[in-house]
PDB file of C-alpha atoms in Angstrom:
ATOM      1  CA  GLY P  18       0.272  20.532  -0.297  1.00 41.00           C
ATOM      2  CA  ILE P  19       3.300  18.181  -1.228  1.00 43.00           C
ATOM      3  CA  GLY P  20       3.854  15.298   1.215  1.00 45.00           C
ATOM      4  CA  ILE P  21       1.386  15.987   4.393  1.00 47.00           C
ATOM      5  CA  CYS P  22       0.553  13.284   6.188  1.00 54.00           C
ATOM      6  CA  ARG P  23      -1.522  12.036   8.862  1.00 59.00           C
ATOM      7  CA  TRP P  24      -2.351   8.510  11.362  1.00 58.00           C
ATOM      8  CA  THR P  25      -5.111   6.781  11.229  1.00 66.00           C
ATOM      9  CA  ASP P  26      -5.633   3.411  13.068  1.00 59.00           C
ATOM     10  CA  ALA P  27      -8.984   1.651  13.115  1.00 50.00           C
ATOM     11  CA  ALA P  28     -10.393   2.206  16.277  1.00 45.00           C
ATOM     12  CA  GLU P  29      -9.882   5.986  15.312  1.00 47.00           C
ATOM     13  CA  GLU P  30     -11.649   6.457  11.800  1.00 44.00           C
ATOM     14  CA  ARG P  31     -14.411   3.830  11.479  1.00 40.00           C
ATOM     15  CA  ASN P  32     -16.044   1.437  14.933  1.00 35.00           C
ATOM     16  CA  PHE P  33     -15.229  -1.904  12.846  1.00 33.00           C
ATOM     17  CA  ARG P  34     -13.232  -4.219  15.600  1.00 35.00           C
ATOM     18  CA  ASP P  35     -12.882  -4.128  19.637  1.00 39.00           C
ATOM     19  CA  HIS P  36      -9.231  -5.563  19.076  1.00 43.00           C
ATOM     20  CA  PRO P  37      -6.677  -6.896  15.904  1.00 45.00           C
ATOM     21  CA  ASN P  38      -8.192 -10.035  16.095  1.00 47.00           C
ATOM     22  CA  ALA P  39     -12.095  -9.127  15.639  1.00 45.00           C
ATOM     23  CA  MET P  40     -11.305  -9.587  12.034  1.00 46.00           C
ATOM     24  CA  PHE P  41     -10.855 -13.359  11.961  1.00 48.00           C
ATOM     25  CA  ASP P  42     -13.326 -14.498  14.620  1.00 47.00           C
ATOM     26  CA  MET P  43     -16.218 -12.586  13.168  1.00 42.00           C
ATOM     27  CA  GLY P  44     -15.038 -11.281   9.263  1.00 66.00           C
ATOM     28  CA  ALA P  45     -17.573  -8.193   9.703  1.00 81.00           C
ATOM     29  CA  ALA P  46     -15.510  -5.465   8.791  1.00 83.00           C
ATOM     30  CA  ALA P  47     -14.158  -6.591   6.071  1.00 87.00           C
ATOM     31  CA  ASN P  48     -17.069  -8.858   4.736  1.00 89.00           C
ATOM     32  CA  MET P  49     -18.953  -5.975   5.060  1.00 90.00           C
ATOM     33  CA  LEU P  50     -16.788  -3.480   2.803  1.00 92.00           C
ATOM     34  CA  ALA P  51     -15.776  -6.718   0.285  1.00 93.00           C
ATOM     35  CA  GLN P  52     -19.364  -6.401  -0.168  1.00 93.00           C
ATOM     36  CA  LEU P  53     -20.153  -2.922  -0.118  1.00 94.00           C
ATOM     37  CA  HIS P  54     -17.013  -2.323  -3.076  1.00 95.00           C
ATOM     38  CA  ARG P  55     -18.091  -5.821  -4.810  1.00 95.00           C
ATOM     39  CA  ARG P  56     -15.750  -6.994  -7.522  1.00 95.00           C
ATOM     40  CA  ILE P  57     -16.918  -6.131 -11.456  1.00 94.00           C
ATOM     41  CA  PRO P  58     -17.928  -9.381 -13.313  1.00 92.00           C
ATOM     42  CA  ASN P  59     -16.087 -10.739 -16.375  1.00 94.00           C
ATOM     43  CA  VAL P  60     -12.963  -8.515 -15.626  1.00 96.00           C
ATOM     44  CA  THR P  61      -9.629 -10.147 -15.373  1.00 97.00           C
ATOM     45  CA  TYR P  62      -7.538  -8.037 -12.520  1.00 97.00           C
ATOM     46  CA  ARG P  63      -3.435  -9.285 -12.991  1.00 97.00           C
ATOM     47  CA  TYR P  64      -0.231  -7.833 -10.392  1.00 97.00           C
ATOM     48  CA  GLY P  65       2.650  -6.839 -12.291  1.00 93.00           C
ATOM     49  CA  THR P  66       5.719  -5.128 -12.936  1.00 90.00           C
ATOM     50  CA  ALA P  67       3.506  -1.792 -12.620  1.00 92.00           C
ATOM     51  CA  GLY P  68       0.759  -3.576 -10.409  1.00 96.00           C
ATOM     52  CA  PHE P  69      -2.460  -3.282 -11.067  1.00 97.00           C
ATOM     53  CA  ARG P  70      -3.985  -0.092 -14.160  1.00 96.00           C
ATOM     54  CA  ALA P  71      -6.844   0.159 -15.356  1.00 97.00           C
ATOM     55  CA  ASP P  72      -9.833   2.018 -15.697  1.00 97.00           C
ATOM     56  CA  ALA P  73     -10.035   4.474 -12.293  1.00 97.00           C
ATOM     57  CA  LYS P  74     -14.139   2.614 -12.322  1.00 97.00           C
ATOM     58  CA  ILE P  75     -13.061  -0.993 -12.195  1.00 97.00           C
ATOM     59  CA  LEU P  76     -10.541  -0.749  -9.229  1.00 98.00           C
ATOM     60  CA  ASP P  77     -12.627  -0.015  -5.573  1.00 98.00           C
ATOM     61  CA  SER P  78     -12.919  -3.249  -4.866  1.00 98.00           C
ATOM     62  CA  VAL P  79      -9.138  -3.804  -5.737  1.00 98.00           C
ATOM     63  CA  MET P  80      -7.927  -1.001  -3.328  1.00 98.00           C
ATOM     64  CA  LEU P  81      -9.916  -2.607  -0.889  1.00 97.00           C
ATOM     65  CA  ARG P  82      -8.664  -5.358  -0.679  1.00 97.00           C
ATOM     66  CA  MET P  83      -5.180  -4.539  -1.166  1.00 98.00           C
ATOM     67  CA  GLY P  84      -5.440  -3.100   1.718  1.00 97.00           C
ATOM     68  CA  MET P  85      -6.728  -6.154   2.867  1.00 96.00           C
ATOM     69  CA  MET P  86      -3.187  -7.952   1.909  1.00 97.00           C
ATOM     70  CA  ALA P  87      -0.812  -5.199   3.037  1.00 97.00           C
ATOM     71  CA  ALA P  88      -2.495  -5.452   6.523  1.00 96.00           C
ATOM     72  CA  LEU P  89      -1.313  -9.043   6.725  1.00 96.00           C
ATOM     73  CA  LEU P  90       1.475  -9.315   4.879  1.00 98.00           C
ATOM     74  CA  ALA P  91       2.888  -6.354   7.222  1.00 97.00           C
ATOM     75  CA  ARG P  92       2.556  -8.806   9.766  1.00 97.00           C
ATOM     76  CA  LEU P  93       5.701 -10.122   9.323  1.00 97.00           C
ATOM     77  CA  ARG P  94       7.808  -8.092  10.112  1.00 97.00           C
ATOM     78  CA  PRO P  95       5.442  -6.811  13.049  1.00 96.00           C
ATOM     79  CA  GLY P  96       6.885  -2.862  13.509  1.00 93.00           C
ATOM     80  CA  LYS P  97       7.832  -2.304   9.695  1.00 96.00           C
ATOM     81  CA  ALA P  98       5.609  -0.660   6.818  1.00 97.00           C
ATOM     82  CA  ILE P  99       4.197  -2.465   3.871  1.00 98.00           C
ATOM     83  CA  GLY P 100       3.460   1.175   0.824  1.00 97.00           C
ATOM     84  CA  ILE P 101       0.764   1.305  -1.161  1.00 98.00           C
ATOM     85  CA  MET P 102       0.604   3.370  -4.139  1.00 98.00           C
ATOM     86  CA  VAL P 103      -1.562   4.696  -5.791  1.00 98.00           C
ATOM     87  CA  THR P 104      -0.830   5.915  -9.155  1.00 97.00           C
ATOM     88  CA  ALA P 105      -1.253   4.376 -13.351  1.00 94.00           C
ATOM     89  CA  SER P 106       2.161   6.735 -13.667  1.00 88.00           C
ATOM     90  CA  HIS P 107       2.294   8.115 -17.685  1.00 87.00           C
ATOM     91  CA  ASN P 108      -1.527   6.151 -18.233  1.00 90.00           C
ATOM     92  CA  LYS P 109      -4.282   8.141 -19.634  1.00 92.00           C
ATOM     93  CA  GLU P 110      -6.073  10.791 -16.016  1.00 92.00           C
ATOM     94  CA  VAL P 111      -9.191   8.413 -16.746  1.00 96.00           C
ATOM     95  CA  ASP P 112      -6.967   5.628 -15.439  1.00 97.00           C
ATOM     96  CA  ASN P 113      -5.367   4.246 -11.735  1.00 98.00           C
ATOM     97  CA  GLY P 114      -3.758   1.612 -10.566  1.00 97.00           C
ATOM     98  CA  ILE P 115      -2.198   0.435  -7.418  1.00 98.00           C
ATOM     99  CA  LYS P 116       1.725  -0.321  -6.362  1.00 97.00           C
ATOM    100  CA  ILE P 117       2.708  -2.555  -3.007  1.00 98.00           C
ATOM    101  CA  ALA P 118       6.134  -1.423  -1.907  1.00 97.00           C
ATOM    102  CA  ASP P 119       7.626  -4.362   0.063  1.00 97.00           C
ATOM    103  CA  PHE P 120       9.456  -3.658   2.969  1.00 97.00           C
ATOM    104  CA  ASP P 121      13.137  -2.538   1.486  1.00 96.00           C
ATOM    105  CA  GLY P 122      11.840  -0.714  -0.518  1.00 95.00           C
ATOM    106  CA  GLY P 123      11.848  -2.065  -3.511  1.00 96.00           C
ATOM    107  CA  MET P 124       9.179  -3.924  -5.894  1.00 95.00           C
ATOM    108  CA  LEU P 125       6.445  -6.457  -4.173  1.00 96.00           C
ATOM    109  CA  ASN P 126       7.585 -10.310  -3.447  1.00 95.00           C
ATOM    110  CA  PRO P 127       6.593 -12.314  -6.612  1.00 95.00           C
ATOM    111  CA  ILE P 128       4.949 -14.449  -4.582  1.00 96.00           C
ATOM    112  CA  TRP P 129       2.745 -12.105  -3.277  1.00 97.00           C
ATOM    113  CA  GLU P 130       2.131 -10.768  -7.145  1.00 97.00           C
ATOM    114  CA  GLU P 131       0.694 -13.793  -7.555  1.00 97.00           C
ATOM    115  CA  GLN P 132      -0.969 -13.468  -4.068  1.00 97.00           C
ATOM    116  CA  ALA P 133      -2.412  -9.950  -5.003  1.00 98.00           C
ATOM    117  CA  SER P 134      -3.893 -11.335  -8.330  1.00 98.00           C
ATOM    118  CA  LEU P 135      -5.395 -14.740  -6.795  1.00 98.00           C
ATOM    119  CA  ILE P 136      -7.023 -11.994  -3.552  1.00 98.00           C
ATOM    120  CA  ALA P 137      -8.419  -8.553  -6.458  1.00 98.00           C
ATOM    121  CA  ASN P 138     -10.020 -11.113  -8.791  1.00 97.00           C
ATOM    122  CA  CYS P 139     -11.755 -13.800  -5.647  1.00 97.00           C
ATOM    123  CA  GLU P 140     -15.329 -14.316  -5.437  1.00 95.00           C
ATOM    124  CA  GLU P 141     -16.996 -11.889  -2.501  1.00 95.00           C
ATOM    125  CA  GLU P 142     -18.195 -15.228  -0.920  1.00 93.00           C
ATOM    126  CA  LYS P 143     -14.908 -16.972  -0.934  1.00 95.00           C
ATOM    127  CA  LEU P 144     -12.726 -14.056   0.422  1.00 95.00           C
ATOM    128  CA  MET P 145     -12.941 -14.013   3.915  1.00 94.00           C
ATOM    129  CA  ASP P 146     -11.496 -18.009   3.826  1.00 94.00           C
ATOM    130  CA  MET P 147      -8.698 -16.654   0.796  1.00 96.00           C
ATOM    131  CA  LEU P 148      -7.585 -14.463   3.524  1.00 96.00           C
ATOM    132  CA  LYS P 149      -7.967 -16.322   6.621  1.00 94.00           C
ATOM    133  CA  ASP P 150      -6.059 -19.281   4.308  1.00 96.00           C
ATOM    134  CA  VAL P 151      -2.910 -16.862   3.650  1.00 96.00           C
ATOM    135  CA  LYS P 152      -2.760 -15.719   6.908  1.00 95.00           C
ATOM    136  CA  ASN P 153      -2.099 -19.070   7.972  1.00 95.00           C
ATOM    137  CA  ARG P 154      -0.465 -20.279   5.365  1.00 96.00           C
ATOM    138  CA  PHE P 155       1.755 -17.644   5.692  1.00 96.00           C
ATOM    139  CA  GLY P 156       2.041 -17.730   9.415  1.00 96.00           C
ATOM    140  CA  ILE P 157       0.837 -14.625  10.627  1.00 95.00           C
ATOM    141  CA  ASP P 158      -0.016 -13.276  14.234  1.00 94.00           C
ATOM    142  CA  MET P 159      -2.583 -10.557  13.534  1.00 92.00           C
ATOM    143  CA  GLU P 160      -2.135  -9.494  17.335  1.00 91.00           C
ATOM    144  CA  THR P 161       0.842  -8.306  16.066  1.00 94.00           C
ATOM    145  CA  GLU P 162       1.592  -4.432  14.794  1.00 94.00           C
ATOM    146  CA  ALA P 163       0.733  -3.833  10.810  1.00 95.00           C
ATOM    147  CA  VAL P 164       2.464  -0.133   9.449  1.00 96.00           C
ATOM    148  CA  VAL P 165       1.252   1.160   6.469  1.00 97.00           C
ATOM    149  CA  PHE P 166       2.197   3.929   4.192  1.00 96.00           C
ATOM    150  CA  ILE P 167      -0.694   4.948   1.905  1.00 97.00           C
ATOM    151  CA  GLY P 168       0.365   7.448  -1.118  1.00 96.00           C
ATOM    152  CA  GLU P 169      -1.271   9.170  -3.802  1.00 96.00           C
ATOM    153  CA  ASP P 170      -0.882  10.755  -7.343  1.00 96.00           C
ATOM    154  CA  THR P 171      -2.473  13.873  -8.475  1.00 95.00           C
ATOM    155  CA  ARG P 172      -4.777  12.536 -10.343  1.00 96.00           C
ATOM    156  CA  LYS P 173      -8.896  13.593  -9.961  1.00 96.00           C
ATOM    157  CA  SER P 174      -9.610   9.486  -8.659  1.00 97.00           C
ATOM    158  CA  SER P 175      -6.174   9.294  -6.480  1.00 97.00           C
ATOM    159  CA  PRO P 176      -8.403  10.418  -3.384  1.00 96.00           C
ATOM    160  CA  ARG P 177     -11.015   8.279  -3.070  1.00 96.00           C
ATOM    161  CA  LEU P 178      -9.032   4.775  -4.268  1.00 97.00           C
ATOM    162  CA  ALA P 179      -6.188   5.928  -1.557  1.00 97.00           C
ATOM    163  CA  GLY P 180      -9.474   5.879   0.743  1.00 96.00           C
ATOM    164  CA  LEU P 181     -10.601   2.354  -0.273  1.00 97.00           C
ATOM    165  CA  ALA P 182      -7.041   1.203   0.315  1.00 97.00           C
ATOM    166  CA  ALA P 183      -6.995   2.530   3.629  1.00 95.00           C
ATOM    167  CA  ASP P 184     -10.719   0.866   4.347  1.00 94.00           C
ATOM    168  CA  GLY P 185      -9.270  -2.154   3.860  1.00 95.00           C
ATOM    169  CA  ALA P 186      -5.750  -2.094   5.540  1.00 94.00           C
ATOM    170  CA  LEU P 187      -7.408  -0.775   9.394  1.00 92.00           C
ATOM    171  CA  ALA P 188     -10.767  -3.362   8.677  1.00 93.00           C
ATOM    172  CA  LEU P 189      -7.473  -5.309   9.243  1.00 93.00           C
ATOM    173  CA  GLY P 190      -6.356  -3.785  12.371  1.00 92.00           C
ATOM    174  CA  ALA P 191      -3.387  -1.461  10.918  1.00 94.00           C
ATOM    175  CA  LYS P 192      -1.633   2.232  11.598  1.00 94.00           C
ATOM    176  CA  VAL P 193      -1.783   3.641   8.241  1.00 95.00           C
ATOM    177  CA  LYS P 194      -0.161   6.633   7.107  1.00 93.00           C
ATOM    178  CA  ARG P 195      -1.761   8.449   4.241  1.00 93.00           C
ATOM    179  CA  TYR P 196      -0.136  10.979   1.927  1.00 88.00           C
ATOM    180  CA  GLU P 197      -1.094  13.305   0.274  1.00 79.00           C
ATOM    181  CA  LYS P 198       0.429  13.947  -3.660  1.00 89.00           C
ATOM    182  CA  VAL P 199       3.541  12.218  -3.352  1.00 94.00           C
ATOM    183  CA  THR P 200       5.808  10.412  -6.112  1.00 94.00           C
ATOM    184  CA  THR P 201       6.360   7.156  -6.398  1.00 95.00           C
ATOM    185  CA  PRO P 202       9.654   6.878  -5.340  1.00 93.00           C
ATOM    186  CA  GLN P 203       9.146   9.185  -2.428  1.00 94.00           C
ATOM    187  CA  LEU P 204       6.947   6.962  -1.325  1.00 95.00           C
ATOM    188  CA  HIS P 205       9.079   3.965  -1.954  1.00 94.00           C
ATOM    189  CA  TRP P 206      11.713   6.176  -0.391  1.00 94.00           C
ATOM    190  CA  ALA P 207       9.720   6.487   2.505  1.00 93.00           C
ATOM    191  CA  VAL P 208       8.911   2.399   3.366  1.00 95.00           C
ATOM    192  CA  TRP P 209      12.871   1.930   3.336  1.00 94.00           C
ATOM    193  CA  ARG P 210      13.643   5.276   5.159  1.00 92.00           C
ATOM    194  CA  PHE P 211      11.400   4.208   7.828  1.00 93.00           C
ATOM    195  CA  ASN P 212      12.002   0.362   7.797  1.00 95.00           C
ATOM    196  CA  VAL P 213      15.841   0.557   6.718  1.00 89.00           C
ATOM    197  CA  GLN P 214      17.049   3.048   8.199  1.00 82.00           C
ATOM    198  CA  GLU P 215      14.406   3.548  11.792  1.00 81.00           C
ATOM    199  CA  ARG P 216      13.863   7.240  10.737  1.00 77.00           C
ATOM    200  CA  MET P 217      10.264   8.755   9.795  1.00 71.00           C
ATOM    201  CA  ASP P 218      11.028  11.383   7.489  1.00 67.00           C
ATOM    202  CA  ASP P 219       8.234  12.986   5.766  1.00 70.00           C
ATOM    203  CA  ILE P 220       9.152  13.442   2.160  1.00 74.00           C
ATOM    204  CA  PRO P 221      10.244  17.657   2.900  1.00 70.00           C
ATOM    205  CA  GLY P 222      13.833  15.221   4.312  1.00 77.00           C
ATOM    206  CA  TYR P 223      13.821  12.900   1.210  1.00 78.00           C
ATOM    207  CA  LEU P 224      13.528  16.037  -1.367  1.00 78.00           C
ATOM    208  CA  SER P 225      16.252  17.291   1.354  1.00 79.00           C
ATOM    209  CA  GLU P 226      18.464  14.324   1.063  1.00 80.00           C
ATOM    210  CA  ILE P 227      18.286  14.159  -3.487  1.00 79.00           C
ATOM    211  CA  SER P 228      19.683  18.058  -3.131  1.00 85.00           C
ATOM    212  CA  THR P 229      22.754  17.308  -1.078  1.00 84.00           C
ATOM    213  CA  SER P 230      23.004  14.534  -2.647  1.00 85.00           C
ATOM    214  CA  PHE P 231      23.742  16.178  -6.546  1.00 87.00           C
ATOM    215  CA  LEU P 232      25.404  18.951  -4.334  1.00 88.00           C
ATOM    216  CA  GLU P 233      28.225  16.337  -3.219  1.00 87.00           C
ATOM    217  CA  LEU P 234      27.554  14.464  -6.637  1.00 88.00           C
ATOM    218  CA  CYS P 235      28.790  17.819  -8.628  1.00 88.00           C
ATOM    219  CA  LYS P 236      31.357  18.543  -6.002  1.00 83.00           C
ATOM    220  CA  GLU P 237      33.302  15.678  -7.185  1.00 78.00           C
ATOM    221  CA  GLU P 238      32.604  16.254 -10.541  1.00 75.00           C
ATOM    222  CA  GLY P 239      34.238  19.280 -10.559  1.00 74.00           C
ATOM    223  CA  LYS P 240      37.419  18.321  -8.504  1.00 76.00           C
ATOM    224  CA  LYS P 241      38.526  15.987 -11.652  1.00 73.00           C
ATOM    225  CA  LYS P 242      40.609  16.963 -13.826  1.00 67.00           C
ATOM    226  CA  PRO P 243      40.089  16.998 -17.171  1.00 66.00           C
ATOM    227  CA  SER P 244      41.050  13.825 -18.817  1.00 60.00           C
TER     228      SER P 244
END
């Protein structure tokens, strides 16, 4: 159903780590996943206004790595959420994609858009070093809490790809909230609601707020005198 969600963490779903810093001590979890889901040769990925979009068959490595990046980014504001939306919007059904919602529920900061492209295109053998470099350059403390929200559209490929994004985030010790079958605005709203209003409302709360606001707008319009 729309808006069904659940919380998971690495200890619950995968025996990846003993503590949040384990990945940077050994690189075992993230490196193992990166080797299992390798980049497609001769394909260049670029994060743009619509995020990454391509044939769903070539996005496994991108989803995994964006989950990892989200787990790093989220630690810049411990306890606040970063959002991941698995969707290709109006693209054809065989396509899919991924967009990241920043802390304010809006678009990803351009600095991190560039970083997303670099991470997506990095060779597997250099990926752990790149992630460590990101951690050091941005002063990210791996002992702090990371929260990642993940939503997905109704494409057949979306549950699998969203699962890979979750695996990447979990590998770096993030706490993940998985939504099922939500729109992109709903996922952005959930991030904004959690971070800005400090409320944990599920998607029915979005529908209620939208309908209430619409009815109030209609009421105010009805009060206006014809010009």
